[in-house]
Amino acid sequence: DTSLTEVNSFSSSVPISPSSMINQYKLEDEPELRDLFITVDGPESHITAIETFITYRVVTKTSRGEFDSSEYEVRRRYQDFLWLKSKLEEAHPTLIIPPLPEKFIMKGMVERFSDEFIETRRKALHKFLNRIADHPTLTFNEDFKIFLTAQAWELSSHKKQGPGLLSRMGQTVRAVASSVRGGGVKNRPEMFTEMNSYMEAFSQKINVLDKIAHRIYKEEREYFNEMKEYGPIHTLWSASEEDIAESLKGVASCIDKCCKATEKKMAGLSENLLPILHEYVLYSEILMGVLKRRDQIQGELDSKIDANKKAEKDLFSEEIGKLEDKVECANNALKADWDRWKQNMQCDMRSAFTNVAENNLRYYEECLATWESFLASQTVELHMEEDPEDRP
Amino acid sequence: MEDCLAKKMEITVSEAEKRTGRNAMNMQETYTAYLIETRAVESQSEGQCAPVDSLWRRYSEFELLRNYLSVTYPHIVVPPLPEKRADFVWHKLSADNMDPDFVERRRIGLENFLLRVASHPVLCQDKIFYSFLTQEGGWKEMVNETGFQLKADSRLKALNATFRVKNPDKRFTELKHYSDELQSVISHLLRVRARVADRLYGVYKVHGNYGRVFSENSTQGLADDSHEEWEHVRYAASIDDILEEEEHYADQLKEYLFYAEALRAVCRKHELMQYDLEMAAQDLTSKKQQCEELATGTVRTFSLKGMTSKLFGQETPEQREAKLKVLEEQIQEGEEQLKTKNLEGRDFVKSAWADIERFKEQKNHDLKEALISYAVMQISMCKKGIQVWTNAKECFSKM
């Protein structure tokens, strides 16, 4: 089992300490030391007799030795991404696998194949693959490599190998059973209980932030729609005036410019903040799942130990040994990945909100400049006329 | 510039008070009374403070004053009163006349009205206006004694009635057209402005929700600093000040919305005068014609008289003589009346046009200033936004 070996070699050769993880993370973040670059673009729709679906172009550039070539271009559909995610979860049950964009939900007016929907999904898929590429362990996963490099027919045949649907279902049933029995909770190390409460609170918060961000976007859109009408009225008015026509036209132009600035601000929101918040809403679900899976693995060990005690003979000592190793690996993997995830999350949040602040700053600075230049043009005129106090 | 009242006297509407009393039908009613304070200006220059005179008036008395002025000075664009009922509201504002914000804005509007009248070269000299400011009791009776209600032409009350004028004065037609356009464009602007204000309010208020999320300390790592909370809450609250200033701008525009009506009223009065003149001239012409027919015995035009006389025999020469005499008297009267009307018409046009020119200058000046103050408001709003978001950015960078 290559994935287990990977985890083992990883855990035995490198001391798992937060600081070393941080260094690892930093190294991979610097673009010059990255050796795997992935882009997702070029959505195309395919129409067959049975169905219509979209494929995305996945381009990979790499300098890694394990890859036969330095450049790959393949086409993948959403199903393929789902497959990859489930393979990764299988191989690394206690690692934090990045979220995929959701399946299509009949929400509001968004059409299944609307440009907006496809673009949002494309960006999320791009993020998904890049997050895997940046992950110290997942980046070397074999299925990941196949996903990036295999031609369509190669991928199909590869997918058919591996544990079938039934065996996977069996695993799920066992997992559910063990979690129903409260498996793994009573001997759970303190650290993971803390993680659980943290994630519960985080999950609540991130959902609220996500909702607020969407509300703000909606309100800004409505504001923008009203503003669009506001400027032109002043222009209309200027048509029936003489003396104040120029001032009216000036105000109209300022309002129109501010309107455009609002549009830019909205675009910033939808390109940065909204996708990030949404990703972390999905992440919070994933993390709860990872914690459960860790509990299940622990549960298997606990129930074997209990069974051993009942048997009064050391029937299961070998199995217990294996399970103890399994639990230790799982715990270490999760702990390391958790530290890394938390670092990333804080960084992402920080940059997302800073970006929002910068967007707003840019907006206000632009509007300020517009109005100040209008004011300057008006006061110049005023000084050229007689002093207003002499007027009757 | 003539010495108008505004230069001699300081006028303020300083307070508003809720009162209860009994109305004409002896039913209890609640209304607001406004305190008008006046003080002579001259003695101030001697370093002494003149005593302040004050009296209370309610909105209906202001209305009475304005009606009187409109009827007594038909050629003047009479300053408008602030709106009777709250209009162009957006959701935060109340449409209730008793709402303190509305009362406050009305107080300012009434003060503005008095200052406008006091600085008008013609209106400021009116005795009824002066008494309104200075005479507590018996003012209503005084106004009614002028009998101005009798002078009021009820035809003007029918707002949409058109008088078919054969030779309209082009300048007045254009002016009426302009006043219609002004009314329409300002109403449209105020309506959209109210919607924009509503939306802007929504945007700011939602930001306040962020503040609450960040302030809860339970999530370490997401936000340890509660400063974000304050920035967002401050941002959300700042909208109240901004929109209050904007209401003032809206009130400035509203004044000219109502001024447009006053302008239109002058045009209508002119139209009516012209119509009366044309009717009188027409009447005179037909009488002259009748006279001629009677004198020469020819019937040039069809008339019922002519028909009946043909059918039932002609009148006696004495009857005809009498009729002719009456007609001749009427014609003479008519000619004099026409002369007077013509003169009145010319005077009206002259003085109306003078006031219209004055009004135009005032309007251009005021509206330009209003637009500038709108720009100043926007600038202040942008500066506040920059401050808040600069602080927020700093807070976020420490996340």
Short mmCIF file of C-alpha atoms in Angstrom, two decimals, chain A residues 198 201-202 205-206 208-209 212-213 215-216 219-220 222-223 226-227 229-230 233-234 236-237 239-241 243-244 247-248 251 255 265 269 273 277 342 345-346 349-350 353-354 356-358 360-361 363-365 367-368 371-372 374-375 378-379 381-382 385-386 388-389 391-392, chain B residues 1 119 178 181-182 185-186 188-189 192-193 195-196 198-200 202-204 206-207 209-210 213-222 235 246 249 253 358 361 363-365 367-369 371-372 374-376 378-383 385-387 389-390 392-393 396-399:
data_model
loop_
_atom_site.label_atom_id
_atom_site.label_comp_id
_atom_site.label_asym_id
_atom_site.label_seq_id
_atom_site.Cartn_x
_atom_site.Cartn_y
_atom_site.Cartn_z
CA TYR A 198 -12.53 25.09 17.30
CA ALA A 201 -17.08 27.62 16.26
CA PHE A 202 -15.23 28.25 13.02
CA LYS A 205 -18.57 31.94 11.98
CA ILE A 206 -17.61 31.21 8.44
CA VAL A 208 -22.30 33.79 8.96
CA LEU A 209 -19.50 35.66 7.18
CA ILE A 212 -23.08 38.59 5.20
CA ALA A 213 -20.74 38.82 2.23
CA ARG A 215 -25.91 40.25 1.47
CA ILE A 216 -23.40 43.02 0.99
CA GLU A 219 -27.13 45.44 -1.52
CA GLU A 220 -24.27 46.92 -3.53
CA GLU A 222 -29.20 47.23 -5.86
CA TYR A 223 -27.44 50.48 -5.00
CA GLU A 226 -30.44 52.89 -8.65
CA MET A 227 -27.32 54.98 -9.17
CA GLU A 229 -30.53 56.29 -13.15
CA TYR A 230 -29.37 59.12 -10.93
CA ILE A 233 -31.50 62.89 -14.62
CA HIS A 234 -29.04 65.68 -14.03
CA LEU A 236 -31.74 65.77 -18.63
CA TRP A 237 -32.22 68.74 -16.36
CA ALA A 239 -31.10 70.56 -21.18
CA SER A 240 -33.72 73.02 -19.89
CA GLU A 241 -31.23 75.27 -18.09
CA ASP A 243 -26.72 79.24 -16.42
CA ILE A 244 -26.47 76.09 -14.37
CA SER A 247 -22.76 72.51 -13.16
CA LEU A 248 -25.54 70.00 -13.69
CA VAL A 251 -22.59 66.52 -11.28
CA ILE A 255 -22.20 60.43 -10.40
CA LYS A 265 -15.81 47.34 -6.21
CA LEU A 269 -15.96 41.26 -4.04
CA LEU A 273 -13.94 37.55 -1.02
CA LEU A 277 -15.42 32.47 2.02
CA LYS A 342 -4.76 26.76 9.97
CA MET A 345 -6.54 29.77 6.48
CA GLN A 346 -5.34 32.70 8.52
CA MET A 349 -8.56 35.33 5.50
CA ARG A 350 -6.11 38.07 6.16
CA PHE A 353 -10.25 40.97 4.02
CA THR A 354 -7.26 43.19 3.39
CA VAL A 356 -11.76 44.09 0.60
CA ALA A 357 -10.37 47.05 2.55
CA GLU A 358 -8.10 47.95 -0.35
CA ASN A 360 -13.05 50.07 -0.65
CA LEU A 361 -10.13 52.45 -0.27
CA TYR A 363 -13.32 53.20 -4.48
CA TYR A 364 -13.43 56.11 -2.05
CA GLU A 365 -10.21 57.58 -3.38
CA CYS A 367 -14.85 59.11 -5.91
CA LEU A 368 -13.04 61.71 -3.84
CA TRP A 371 -15.83 65.26 -6.72
CA GLU A 372 -12.83 67.34 -5.79
CA PHE A 374 -15.73 69.07 -9.96
CA LEU A 375 -15.60 71.35 -6.92
CA GLN A 378 -17.03 75.31 -9.82
CA THR A 379 -15.14 77.51 -7.40
CA GLU A 381 -16.15 79.99 -11.91
CA LEU A 382 -17.51 81.52 -8.73
CA GLU A 385 -18.25 86.21 -11.03
CA GLU A 386 -19.07 89.06 -8.70
CA PRO A 388 -22.44 86.57 -4.29
CA GLU A 389 -23.21 88.76 -1.28
CA ARG A 391 -26.74 89.88 -5.03
CA PRO A 392 -30.20 91.03 -4.05
CA MET B 1 -31.14 97.27 -4.06
CA SER B 119 -35.76 89.88 1.40
CA TYR B 178 -39.97 75.64 -18.41
CA GLU B 181 -40.12 70.78 -17.06
CA LEU B 182 -38.48 71.97 -13.87
CA VAL B 185 -37.28 66.83 -13.53
CA ILE B 186 -36.92 67.76 -9.87
CA HIS B 188 -37.96 62.57 -10.78
CA LEU B 189 -34.63 63.45 -9.22
CA VAL B 192 -34.53 58.46 -7.47
CA ARG B 193 -32.51 60.14 -4.75
CA ARG B 195 -34.27 55.17 -3.61
CA VAL B 196 -30.51 55.66 -3.79
CA ASP B 198 -32.45 53.67 0.80
CA ARG B 199 -29.96 51.39 -0.95
CA LEU B 200 -26.93 53.14 0.42
CA GLY B 202 -28.76 49.06 3.28
CA VAL B 203 -25.15 48.63 2.21
CA TYR B 204 -23.77 50.43 5.24
CA VAL B 206 -25.05 45.18 6.50
CA HIS B 207 -21.43 46.06 7.16
CA ASN B 209 -23.14 42.81 10.91
CA TYR B 210 -19.49 42.08 10.27
CA VAL B 213 -19.17 38.56 14.03
CA PHE B 214 -15.66 39.78 14.63
CA SER B 215 -16.39 40.94 18.14
CA GLU B 216 -17.23 37.51 19.47
CA ASN B 217 -13.94 36.28 20.84
CA SER B 218 -14.68 32.57 20.73
CA THR B 219 -12.87 31.98 17.48
CA GLN B 220 -9.21 32.45 18.03
CA GLY B 221 -7.27 32.70 14.87
CA LEU B 222 -10.08 34.12 12.81
CA TYR B 235 -18.85 52.61 9.33
CA GLU B 246 -28.45 64.71 2.22
CA TYR B 249 -29.89 68.97 0.08
CA LEU B 253 -34.31 71.03 -4.27
CA ARG B 358 -35.00 88.48 -10.24
CA GLU B 361 -30.97 85.00 -10.90
CA LYS B 363 -32.65 80.33 -8.71
CA ASN B 364 -29.39 80.02 -10.64
CA HIS B 365 -27.41 81.20 -7.65
CA LEU B 367 -29.15 75.81 -7.30
CA LYS B 368 -25.51 76.22 -8.15
CA GLU B 369 -24.72 76.53 -4.45
CA LEU B 371 -24.91 71.45 -6.28
CA ILE B 372 -21.64 72.62 -4.81
CA TYR B 374 -23.76 68.27 -2.63
CA ALA B 375 -20.24 67.85 -3.93
CA VAL B 376 -18.87 68.96 -0.57
CA GLN B 378 -19.82 63.60 -1.20
CA ILE B 379 -16.24 64.63 -0.53
CA SER B 380 -16.78 64.46 3.22
CA MET B 381 -18.40 61.04 2.86
CA CYS B 382 -15.46 59.78 0.82
CA LYS B 383 -12.99 61.10 3.34
CA GLY B 385 -14.84 56.13 4.14
CA ILE B 386 -11.12 56.40 3.51
CA GLN B 387 -10.45 56.87 7.20
CA TRP B 389 -11.17 51.54 5.62
CA THR B 390 -7.57 52.58 6.26
CA ALA B 392 -9.86 48.43 8.89
CA LYS B 393 -7.03 47.50 6.56
CA PHE B 396 -7.02 43.06 9.02
CA SER B 397 -3.28 42.97 8.46
CA LYS B 398 -2.89 41.99 12.08
CA MET B 399 -5.35 39.13 11.80
#
